[in-house]
Amino acid sequence: MRKQKIVIIGAGIVGASIAYQLAKQNQEVTVIERHPASALEVTEKSFAWIHTTHSVAPEYWHLYDAAVEEYHVLQQELPELFIQWHGALTWGDPALREPHRLQKLNRQQIEEMEPNLQDYPNEAIFASEEGAVDPIALTELLLSKAQEYGAKVQFDTNVTQLQQEDSRLVGVHTSKGFVESDIVVLAAGMGVPRLCNPLGFPVPVEPSPSILIRMKTANKLIRTLISNAQFEARQPTEHTLLAAEDYIDESEENGPATVGKRAFETLRRSLKGGNQLELESIKVGLRPMPEDGYPIVGFHDHMKGLYLAVMHSAITLSPLIARLAASEMIHRDLRNELDPCRLSRFKDY
């Protein structure tokens, strides 16, 4: 196995996952991050639901089916990794993939599972295998382990240009100098199009804003992860409650602050003891959303040494896709599991 110089741009969950998989297999890994720490872009604002049962195109089912098992493998490798395997309780959501390891609950069962709801549906779906993580802690842990295996991490470093010679990338120019590479991995989220455009290879990724609302609570109000038409919420700690909302626009009536406050008030009304909730923060994350909503992963067809890794559902899919991507880079043997994720599926790219 040849030791390669692999530069990873981006220290969010995607870049950290790939760095860990490559470094533990003796590759010469350098991670470059423009912020002073990891996970400060969309990873930090992620609701971090390991969500495997929502509706996806059939050609991607195998990735979501394998995602949970990959997290269990990762937990065995890294005993420090804490995952809340509390399951997800959903109702009023037609976008679930039936009958994928889902349990139908009646009203009595829902009340027993979540005793602090003010109102109960007659029926709900429980996905017992799903869970959630602390996205910042996970990213930091993966980077730390990658460093133990020899990876280098450069924070506060801007990538200014990808250096090509003929049809091959040979390195990256940064605010702190040139870094030579055999492979450059673009895991920079919304930074990926910006870096690819000067090469003449645009990537169809657009920002998809999401809103994360953090609240303080004196007591445990939610036991599982709850998703319904009124709210999407989970409780990562005894005294912290998180809610996720879709971004609407920047208007006064639908801006992030207003949407966040509405979600806060909804939870105060929807939970017994909800009046104890205190609003802590409202943050907007710019998720990198490929044109069709599915990951773009793999070597670029026309630029040797360029590997793309940009995706939605990054928390769910990163550990699995990182392992497959590392295998492709190290062994130069394309993994058919990633075939639906290739950039070439977009006709204009």
mmCIF file of C-alpha atoms in Angstrom:
data_model
loop_
_atom_site.group_PDB
_atom_site.id
_atom_site.type_symbol
_atom_site.label_atom_id
_atom_site.label_comp_id
_atom_site.label_asym_id
_atom_site.label_seq_id
_atom_site.Cartn_x
_atom_site.Cartn_y
_atom_site.Cartn_z
ATOM 1 C CA MET A 1 0.000 0.000 0.000
ATOM 2 C CA ARG A 2 1.546 3.257 -1.178
ATOM 3 C CA LYS A 3 1.680 6.122 1.300
ATOM 4 C CA GLN A 4 0.127 9.172 -0.346
ATOM 5 C CA LYS A 5 0.044 12.851 0.483
ATOM 6 C CA ILE A 6 -3.638 13.592 0.925
ATOM 7 C CA VAL A 7 -4.844 17.125 1.655
ATOM 8 C CA ILE A 8 -8.356 17.449 3.054
ATOM 9 C CA ILE A 9 -9.959 20.869 2.826
ATOM 10 C CA GLY A 10 -12.547 21.307 5.552
ATOM 11 C CA ALA A 11 -12.626 20.183 9.194
ATOM 12 C CA GLY A 12 -16.325 19.601 9.589
ATOM 13 C CA ILE A 13 -17.834 16.162 10.123
ATOM 14 C CA VAL A 14 -17.112 15.064 6.530
ATOM 15 C CA GLY A 15 -13.456 16.119 6.503
ATOM 16 C CA ALA A 16 -12.820 14.778 10.009
ATOM 17 C CA SER A 17 -14.388 11.406 9.181
ATOM 18 C CA ILE A 18 -12.259 11.027 6.046
ATOM 19 C CA ALA A 19 -9.100 12.159 7.857
ATOM 20 C CA TYR A 20 -9.642 9.519 10.534
ATOM 21 C CA GLN A 21 -10.173 6.718 8.026
ATOM 22 C CA LEU A 22 -7.141 7.695 5.939
ATOM 23 C CA ALA A 23 -4.751 8.388 8.813
ATOM 24 C CA LYS A 24 -5.402 5.088 10.541
ATOM 25 C CA GLN A 25 -4.388 3.407 7.276
ATOM 26 C CA ASN A 26 -1.004 5.129 7.246
ATOM 27 C CA GLN A 27 -1.692 7.852 4.686
ATOM 28 C CA GLU A 28 0.076 11.213 4.995
ATOM 29 C CA VAL A 29 -2.917 13.391 5.828
ATOM 30 C CA THR A 30 -3.089 17.175 6.141
ATOM 31 C CA VAL A 31 -6.399 18.806 7.074
ATOM 32 C CA ILE A 32 -6.768 22.501 6.244
ATOM 33 C CA GLU A 33 -9.450 24.552 7.974
ATOM 34 C CA ARG A 34 -10.033 28.292 7.619
ATOM 35 C CA HIS A 35 -11.546 28.615 11.097
ATOM 36 C CA PRO A 36 -9.611 28.464 14.390
ATOM 37 C CA ALA A 37 -11.287 25.171 15.335
ATOM 38 C CA SER A 38 -13.177 22.290 13.765
ATOM 39 C CA ALA A 39 -16.948 22.041 13.211
ATOM 40 C CA LEU A 40 -17.567 25.795 13.149
ATOM 41 C CA GLU A 41 -19.653 25.896 9.980
ATOM 42 C CA VAL A 42 -22.739 23.780 9.276
ATOM 43 C CA THR A 43 -21.602 20.889 11.527
ATOM 44 C CA GLU A 44 -21.917 23.099 14.598
ATOM 45 C CA LYS A 45 -25.495 24.006 13.641
ATOM 46 C CA SER A 46 -26.585 20.465 12.861
ATOM 47 C CA PHE A 47 -29.537 18.847 14.630
ATOM 48 C CA ALA A 48 -27.350 15.717 14.357
ATOM 49 C CA TRP A 49 -30.110 13.150 13.911
ATOM 50 C CA ILE A 50 -28.835 9.769 12.698
ATOM 51 C CA HIS A 51 -31.852 9.508 10.451
ATOM 52 C CA THR A 52 -32.123 6.319 8.391
ATOM 53 C CA THR A 53 -35.840 5.801 7.751
ATOM 54 C CA HIS A 54 -36.865 8.919 5.863
ATOM 55 C CA SER A 55 -37.846 8.627 2.226
ATOM 56 C CA VAL A 56 -34.946 8.505 -0.222
ATOM 57 C CA ALA A 57 -34.563 7.303 -3.801
ATOM 58 C CA PRO A 58 -34.174 3.494 -3.965
ATOM 59 C CA GLU A 59 -30.639 3.696 -5.351
ATOM 60 C CA TYR A 60 -29.530 5.264 -2.034
ATOM 61 C CA TRP A 61 -31.320 2.854 0.315
ATOM 62 C CA HIS A 62 -28.195 0.737 0.806
ATOM 63 C CA LEU A 63 -26.267 3.713 2.205
ATOM 64 C CA TYR A 64 -28.928 4.584 4.761
ATOM 65 C CA ASP A 65 -29.432 0.909 5.632
ATOM 66 C CA ALA A 66 -25.711 0.617 6.447
ATOM 67 C CA ALA A 67 -25.372 3.963 8.266
ATOM 68 C CA VAL A 68 -26.453 2.801 11.723
ATOM 69 C CA GLU A 69 -24.257 -0.278 11.674
ATOM 70 C CA GLU A 70 -21.306 1.932 10.693
ATOM 71 C CA TYR A 71 -21.923 4.062 13.790
ATOM 72 C CA HIS A 72 -21.917 0.940 15.970
ATOM 73 C CA VAL A 73 -18.592 -0.090 14.436
ATOM 74 C CA LEU A 74 -17.226 3.399 15.092
ATOM 75 C CA GLN A 75 -18.415 3.210 18.696
ATOM 76 C CA GLN A 76 -16.521 -0.045 19.153
ATOM 77 C CA GLU A 77 -13.370 1.548 17.741
ATOM 78 C CA LEU A 78 -13.796 4.716 19.811
ATOM 79 C CA PRO A 79 -15.303 3.893 23.239
ATOM 80 C CA GLU A 80 -15.210 7.619 24.086
ATOM 81 C CA LEU A 81 -17.870 8.252 21.448
ATOM 82 C CA PHE A 82 -21.264 8.851 23.053
ATOM 83 C CA ILE A 83 -24.343 8.252 20.924
ATOM 84 C CA GLN A 84 -27.890 8.625 22.168
ATOM 85 C CA TRP A 85 -29.617 5.545 20.791
ATOM 86 C CA HIS A 86 -32.993 6.782 22.004
ATOM 87 C CA GLY A 87 -34.928 6.167 18.798
ATOM 88 C CA ALA A 88 -37.123 8.598 16.886
ATOM 89 C CA LEU A 89 -40.852 9.071 17.362
ATOM 90 C CA THR A 90 -42.661 10.470 14.320
ATOM 91 C CA TRP A 91 -46.223 11.238 13.352
ATOM 92 C CA GLY A 92 -47.890 13.223 10.604
ATOM 93 C CA ASP A 93 -44.895 12.580 8.323
ATOM 94 C CA PRO A 94 -45.739 10.846 5.029
ATOM 95 C CA ALA A 95 -42.067 10.871 4.007
ATOM 96 C CA LEU A 96 -41.033 7.800 6.002
ATOM 97 C CA ARG A 97 -39.739 4.770 4.167
ATOM 98 C CA GLU A 98 -42.163 1.966 4.990
ATOM 99 C CA PRO A 99 -41.874 -0.665 6.382
ATOM 100 C CA HIS A 100 -38.241 -0.141 7.198
ATOM 101 C CA ARG A 101 -37.696 -1.397 10.767
ATOM 102 C CA LEU A 102 -40.511 0.790 12.009
ATOM 103 C CA GLN A 103 -42.917 0.082 14.850
ATOM 104 C CA LYS A 104 -46.449 1.467 14.975
ATOM 105 C CA LEU A 105 -47.458 2.730 18.398
ATOM 106 C CA ASN A 106 -50.943 3.454 19.700
ATOM 107 C CA ARG A 107 -51.830 6.406 21.888
ATOM 108 C CA GLN A 108 -51.217 4.543 25.152
ATOM 109 C CA GLN A 109 -47.775 3.427 24.025
ATOM 110 C CA ILE A 110 -46.896 6.961 22.964
ATOM 111 C CA GLU A 111 -47.953 8.315 26.368
ATOM 112 C CA GLU A 112 -45.760 5.724 28.107
ATOM 113 C CA MET A 113 -42.797 6.594 25.881
ATOM 114 C CA GLU A 114 -43.184 10.389 26.094
ATOM 115 C CA PRO A 115 -45.143 11.294 29.247
ATOM 116 C CA ASN A 116 -44.559 15.056 28.962
ATOM 117 C CA LEU A 117 -46.571 15.820 25.836
ATOM 118 C CA GLN A 118 -49.634 18.016 26.201
ATOM 119 C CA ASP A 119 -51.451 16.381 23.287
ATOM 120 C CA TYR A 120 -51.104 12.917 21.784
ATOM 121 C CA PRO A 121 -51.805 11.510 18.329
ATOM 122 C CA ASN A 122 -53.780 8.289 18.029
ATOM 123 C CA GLU A 123 -50.878 6.646 16.244
ATOM 124 C CA ALA A 124 -47.153 7.242 15.726
ATOM 125 C CA ILE A 125 -44.147 5.527 14.175
ATOM 126 C CA PHE A 126 -41.140 4.612 16.304
ATOM 127 C CA ALA A 127 -37.735 3.973 14.709
ATOM 128 C CA SER A 128 -35.922 2.280 17.569
ATOM 129 C CA GLU A 129 -32.543 2.075 15.813
ATOM 130 C CA GLU A 130 -32.152 5.808 15.220
ATOM 131 C CA GLY A 131 -30.259 8.180 17.469
ATOM 132 C CA ALA A 132 -28.320 11.408 17.695
ATOM 133 C CA VAL A 133 -24.817 12.647 18.461
ATOM 134 C CA ASP A 134 -23.055 15.767 19.624
ATOM 135 C CA PRO A 135 -21.715 16.866 16.214
ATOM 136 C CA ILE A 136 -18.934 19.033 17.624
ATOM 137 C CA ALA A 137 -17.698 16.360 20.054
ATOM 138 C CA LEU A 138 -17.785 13.718 17.306
ATOM 139 C CA THR A 139 -15.838 15.894 14.869
ATOM 140 C CA GLU A 140 -13.241 16.827 17.485
ATOM 141 C CA LEU A 141 -12.830 13.187 18.506
ATOM 142 C CA LEU A 142 -12.293 12.020 14.920
ATOM 143 C CA LEU A 143 -9.727 14.754 14.258
ATOM 144 C CA SER A 144 -7.928 13.993 17.508
ATOM 145 C CA LYS A 145 -7.706 10.308 16.638
ATOM 146 C CA ALA A 146 -6.531 11.168 13.129
ATOM 147 C CA GLN A 147 -3.753 13.260 14.687
ATOM 148 C CA GLU A 148 -2.775 10.345 16.939
ATOM 149 C CA TYR A 149 -2.302 8.359 13.721
ATOM 150 C CA GLY A 150 -0.075 11.131 12.344
ATOM 151 C CA ALA A 151 -2.425 13.495 10.552
ATOM 152 C CA LYS A 152 -1.594 17.209 10.577
ATOM 153 C CA VAL A 153 -4.284 19.832 11.086
ATOM 154 C CA GLN A 154 -3.802 23.462 10.039
ATOM 155 C CA PHE A 155 -6.381 25.822 11.522
ATOM 156 C CA ASP A 156 -6.756 29.499 10.634
ATOM 157 C CA THR A 157 -5.609 28.659 7.116
ATOM 158 C CA ASN A 158 -7.380 29.801 3.964
ATOM 159 C CA VAL A 159 -7.087 27.824 0.762
ATOM 160 C CA THR A 160 -6.660 30.399 -1.980
ATOM 161 C CA GLN A 161 -6.185 28.193 -5.034
ATOM 162 C CA LEU A 162 -5.923 24.589 -6.194
ATOM 163 C CA GLN A 163 -2.722 24.100 -8.177
ATOM 164 C CA GLN A 164 -3.013 22.054 -11.344
ATOM 165 C CA GLU A 165 -0.445 20.871 -13.836
ATOM 166 C CA ASP A 166 -2.088 19.768 -17.080
ATOM 167 C CA SER A 167 -5.082 17.680 -15.936
ATOM 168 C CA ARG A 168 -3.775 16.847 -12.458
ATOM 169 C CA LEU A 169 -3.899 18.610 -9.093
ATOM 170 C CA VAL A 170 -0.497 18.798 -7.446
ATOM 171 C CA GLY A 171 -1.282 20.809 -4.339
ATOM 172 C CA VAL A 172 -3.027 23.753 -2.745
ATOM 173 C CA HIS A 173 -1.999 27.348 -2.184
ATOM 174 C CA THR A 174 -2.939 28.595 1.266
ATOM 175 C CA SER A 175 -2.574 31.728 3.346
ATOM 176 C CA LYS A 176 0.353 29.964 5.045
ATOM 177 C CA GLY A 177 2.092 28.595 1.982
ATOM 178 C CA PHE A 178 1.920 25.800 -0.574
ATOM 179 C CA VAL A 179 0.992 22.233 0.399
ATOM 180 C CA GLU A 180 1.943 19.485 -2.042
ATOM 181 C CA SER A 181 -0.519 16.654 -2.643
ATOM 182 C CA ASP A 182 -1.192 13.430 -4.470
ATOM 183 C CA ILE A 183 -4.911 13.826 -3.744
ATOM 184 C CA VAL A 184 -6.946 16.840 -2.668
ATOM 185 C CA VAL A 185 -10.228 16.019 -0.915
ATOM 186 C CA LEU A 186 -12.808 18.792 -1.084
ATOM 187 C CA ALA A 187 -14.897 18.456 2.084
ATOM 188 C CA ALA A 188 -15.472 22.176 2.513
ATOM 189 C CA GLY A 189 -19.252 22.268 2.160
ATOM 190 C CA MET A 190 -20.275 25.447 0.387
ATOM 191 C CA GLY A 191 -16.592 26.137 -0.260
ATOM 192 C CA VAL A 192 -16.476 23.299 -2.805
ATOM 193 C CA PRO A 193 -18.052 25.209 -5.741
ATOM 194 C CA ARG A 194 -15.851 28.229 -5.037
ATOM 195 C CA LEU A 195 -12.690 26.122 -5.284
ATOM 196 C CA CYS A 196 -13.807 24.136 -8.334
ATOM 197 C CA ASN A 197 -15.125 27.002 -10.455
ATOM 198 C CA PRO A 198 -11.655 28.432 -11.331
ATOM 199 C CA LEU A 199 -10.669 24.999 -12.647
ATOM 200 C CA GLY A 200 -13.572 25.133 -15.078
ATOM 201 C CA PHE A 201 -15.359 22.298 -13.275
ATOM 202 C CA PRO A 202 -18.450 23.661 -11.531
ATOM 203 C CA VAL A 203 -20.152 21.476 -8.923
ATOM 204 C CA PRO A 204 -23.977 21.655 -8.587
ATOM 205 C CA VAL A 205 -24.219 22.528 -4.902
ATOM 206 C CA GLU A 206 -26.354 25.287 -3.413
ATOM 207 C CA PRO A 207 -26.776 26.506 0.184
ATOM 208 C CA SER A 208 -29.777 25.073 2.023
ATOM 209 C CA PRO A 209 -30.226 27.038 5.250
ATOM 210 C CA SER A 210 -31.491 25.351 8.393
ATOM 211 C CA ILE A 211 -32.220 26.753 11.831
ATOM 212 C CA LEU A 212 -31.067 25.233 15.131
ATOM 213 C CA ILE A 213 -32.717 26.453 18.330
ATOM 214 C CA ARG A 214 -31.035 25.714 21.658
ATOM 215 C CA MET A 215 -32.960 25.964 24.949
ATOM 216 C CA LYS A 216 -32.226 25.482 28.624
ATOM 217 C CA THR A 217 -34.467 23.300 30.755
ATOM 218 C CA ALA A 218 -34.470 22.377 34.421
ATOM 219 C CA ASN A 219 -35.742 18.855 33.759
ATOM 220 C CA LYS A 220 -35.799 16.057 31.220
ATOM 221 C CA LEU A 221 -38.854 16.789 29.077
ATOM 222 C CA ILE A 222 -38.187 14.626 25.986
ATOM 223 C CA ARG A 223 -36.942 11.044 26.075
ATOM 224 C CA THR A 224 -36.695 10.188 22.386
ATOM 225 C CA LEU A 225 -36.294 12.368 19.313
ATOM 226 C CA ILE A 226 -39.712 13.719 18.333
ATOM 227 C CA SER A 227 -40.608 14.823 14.806
ATOM 228 C CA ASN A 228 -44.071 15.951 13.754
ATOM 229 C CA ALA A 229 -45.811 18.771 11.931
ATOM 230 C CA GLN A 230 -45.520 21.073 14.961
ATOM 231 C CA PHE A 231 -41.898 20.590 15.996
ATOM 232 C CA GLU A 232 -38.711 18.553 15.706
ATOM 233 C CA ALA A 233 -36.878 18.310 19.005
ATOM 234 C CA ARG A 234 -34.559 16.226 21.131
ATOM 235 C CA GLN A 235 -32.807 16.579 24.458
ATOM 236 C CA PRO A 236 -29.046 15.922 24.270
ATOM 237 C CA THR A 237 -28.505 16.555 27.985
ATOM 238 C CA GLU A 238 -30.593 16.805 31.117
ATOM 239 C CA HIS A 239 -30.633 20.593 30.867
ATOM 240 C CA THR A 240 -30.431 21.246 27.098
ATOM 241 C CA LEU A 241 -33.184 20.919 24.511
ATOM 242 C CA LEU A 242 -32.651 21.331 20.756
ATOM 243 C CA ALA A 243 -35.171 22.053 18.038
ATOM 244 C CA ALA A 244 -34.726 22.214 14.261
ATOM 245 C CA GLU A 245 -36.683 24.318 11.787
ATOM 246 C CA ASP A 246 -36.536 25.002 8.070
ATOM 247 C CA TYR A 247 -35.311 28.391 6.932
ATOM 248 C CA ILE A 248 -38.002 30.484 5.194
ATOM 249 C CA ASP A 249 -36.569 33.897 4.302
ATOM 250 C CA GLU A 250 -35.080 37.051 5.804
ATOM 251 C CA SER A 251 -38.340 38.940 6.245
ATOM 252 C CA GLU A 252 -39.379 40.267 9.617
ATOM 253 C CA GLU A 253 -42.258 37.796 9.922
ATOM 254 C CA ASN A 254 -40.322 34.732 8.666
ATOM 255 C CA GLY A 255 -36.670 35.471 9.403
ATOM 256 C CA PRO A 256 -34.574 33.001 11.418
ATOM 257 C CA ALA A 257 -35.039 34.867 14.706
ATOM 258 C CA THR A 258 -38.813 34.885 14.292
ATOM 259 C CA VAL A 259 -38.939 31.238 13.203
ATOM 260 C CA GLY A 260 -36.734 30.270 16.128
ATOM 261 C CA LYS A 261 -38.897 32.128 18.627
ATOM 262 C CA ARG A 262 -42.032 30.518 17.171
ATOM 263 C CA ALA A 263 -40.461 27.083 17.635
ATOM 264 C CA PHE A 264 -39.530 27.992 21.188
ATOM 265 C CA GLU A 265 -43.108 29.056 21.965
ATOM 266 C CA THR A 266 -44.488 25.919 20.298
ATOM 267 C CA LEU A 267 -42.384 23.730 22.566
ATOM 268 C CA ARG A 268 -43.384 25.718 25.636
ATOM 269 C CA ARG A 269 -47.048 25.022 24.752
ATOM 270 C CA SER A 270 -46.533 21.414 23.631
ATOM 271 C CA LEU A 271 -44.674 20.064 26.648
ATOM 272 C CA LYS A 272 -45.783 19.651 30.234
ATOM 273 C CA GLY A 273 -43.358 21.829 32.143
ATOM 274 C CA GLY A 274 -42.558 23.681 28.932
ATOM 275 C CA ASN A 275 -42.948 27.021 30.693
ATOM 276 C CA GLN A 276 -39.561 26.381 32.311
ATOM 277 C CA LEU A 277 -37.786 26.479 28.947
ATOM 278 C CA GLU A 278 -35.357 29.356 28.361
ATOM 279 C CA LEU A 279 -34.245 30.362 24.882
ATOM 280 C CA GLU A 280 -30.450 30.201 24.631
ATOM 281 C CA SER A 281 -29.575 30.666 20.946
ATOM 282 C CA ILE A 282 -30.872 30.600 17.368
ATOM 283 C CA LYS A 283 -28.313 29.702 14.692
ATOM 284 C CA VAL A 284 -28.516 29.299 10.926
ATOM 285 C CA GLY A 285 -26.451 26.625 9.185
ATOM 286 C CA LEU A 286 -25.844 26.668 5.424
ATOM 287 C CA ARG A 287 -26.069 23.011 4.481
ATOM 288 C CA PRO A 288 -24.305 22.187 1.179
ATOM 289 C CA MET A 289 -27.149 20.720 -0.879
ATOM 290 C CA PRO A 290 -26.337 18.931 -4.152
ATOM 291 C CA GLU A 291 -28.786 19.715 -6.925
ATOM 292 C CA ASP A 292 -30.729 16.471 -6.472
ATOM 293 C CA GLY A 293 -30.339 16.307 -2.691
ATOM 294 C CA TYR A 294 -27.934 13.354 -2.626
ATOM 295 C CA PRO A 295 -24.184 13.090 -1.907
ATOM 296 C CA ILE A 296 -21.512 13.907 -4.460
ATOM 297 C CA VAL A 297 -18.558 11.631 -3.723
ATOM 298 C CA GLY A 298 -15.628 10.371 -5.732
ATOM 299 C CA PHE A 299 -12.685 11.186 -7.978
ATOM 300 C CA HIS A 300 -13.332 13.850 -10.579
ATOM 301 C CA ASP A 301 -13.478 12.357 -14.063
ATOM 302 C CA HIS A 302 -11.444 15.132 -15.720
ATOM 303 C CA MET A 303 -9.063 16.303 -12.980
ATOM 304 C CA LYS A 304 -6.721 13.668 -11.573
ATOM 305 C CA GLY A 305 -6.003 13.951 -7.888
ATOM 306 C CA LEU A 306 -9.297 15.692 -7.085
ATOM 307 C CA TYR A 307 -11.740 13.882 -4.798
ATOM 308 C CA LEU A 308 -15.150 15.361 -4.002
ATOM 309 C CA ALA A 309 -16.998 14.779 -0.728
ATOM 310 C CA VAL A 310 -20.020 17.018 -0.319
ATOM 311 C CA MET A 311 -23.375 15.905 1.021
ATOM 312 C CA HIS A 312 -26.558 16.494 2.874
ATOM 313 C CA SER A 313 -27.371 14.097 5.699
ATOM 314 C CA ALA A 314 -23.692 14.485 6.534
ATOM 315 C CA ILE A 315 -24.115 13.402 10.159
ATOM 316 C CA THR A 316 -25.944 10.245 9.113
ATOM 317 C CA LEU A 317 -23.719 9.273 6.214
ATOM 318 C CA SER A 318 -20.207 10.600 6.974
ATOM 319 C CA PRO A 319 -18.761 7.603 8.888
ATOM 320 C CA LEU A 320 -19.898 5.162 6.208
ATOM 321 C CA ILE A 321 -19.002 7.281 3.193
ATOM 322 C CA ALA A 322 -15.633 8.197 4.727
ATOM 323 C CA ARG A 323 -14.675 4.537 5.005
ATOM 324 C CA LEU A 324 -15.704 3.840 1.413
ATOM 325 C CA ALA A 325 -13.981 6.992 0.152
ATOM 326 C CA ALA A 326 -10.760 6.112 1.980
ATOM 327 C CA SER A 327 -10.835 2.689 0.355
ATOM 328 C CA GLU A 328 -11.137 4.298 -3.086
ATOM 329 C CA MET A 329 -8.261 6.683 -2.471
ATOM 330 C CA ILE A 330 -5.913 4.106 -0.978
ATOM 331 C CA HIS A 331 -6.601 1.133 -3.231
ATOM 332 C CA ARG A 332 -7.752 3.029 -6.352
ATOM 333 C CA ASP A 333 -10.550 0.481 -6.600
ATOM 334 C CA LEU A 334 -13.912 2.179 -7.045
ATOM 335 C CA ARG A 335 -16.577 1.072 -4.581
ATOM 336 C CA ASN A 336 -19.860 0.262 -6.267
ATOM 337 C CA GLU A 337 -21.713 1.382 -3.126
ATOM 338 C CA LEU A 338 -20.789 4.929 -4.135
ATOM 339 C CA ASP A 339 -21.828 4.611 -7.789
ATOM 340 C CA PRO A 340 -25.063 6.639 -7.322
ATOM 341 C CA CYS A 341 -23.012 9.439 -5.733
ATOM 342 C CA ARG A 342 -20.784 10.281 -8.691
ATOM 343 C CA LEU A 343 -20.684 13.781 -10.117
ATOM 344 C CA SER A 344 -21.121 12.276 -13.583
ATOM 345 C CA ARG A 345 -24.833 11.644 -12.900
ATOM 346 C CA PHE A 346 -25.391 15.344 -13.596
ATOM 347 C CA LYS A 347 -25.402 15.683 -17.370
ATOM 348 C CA ASP A 348 -23.954 19.208 -17.436
ATOM 349 C CA TYR A 349 -21.007 18.393 -15.159
#
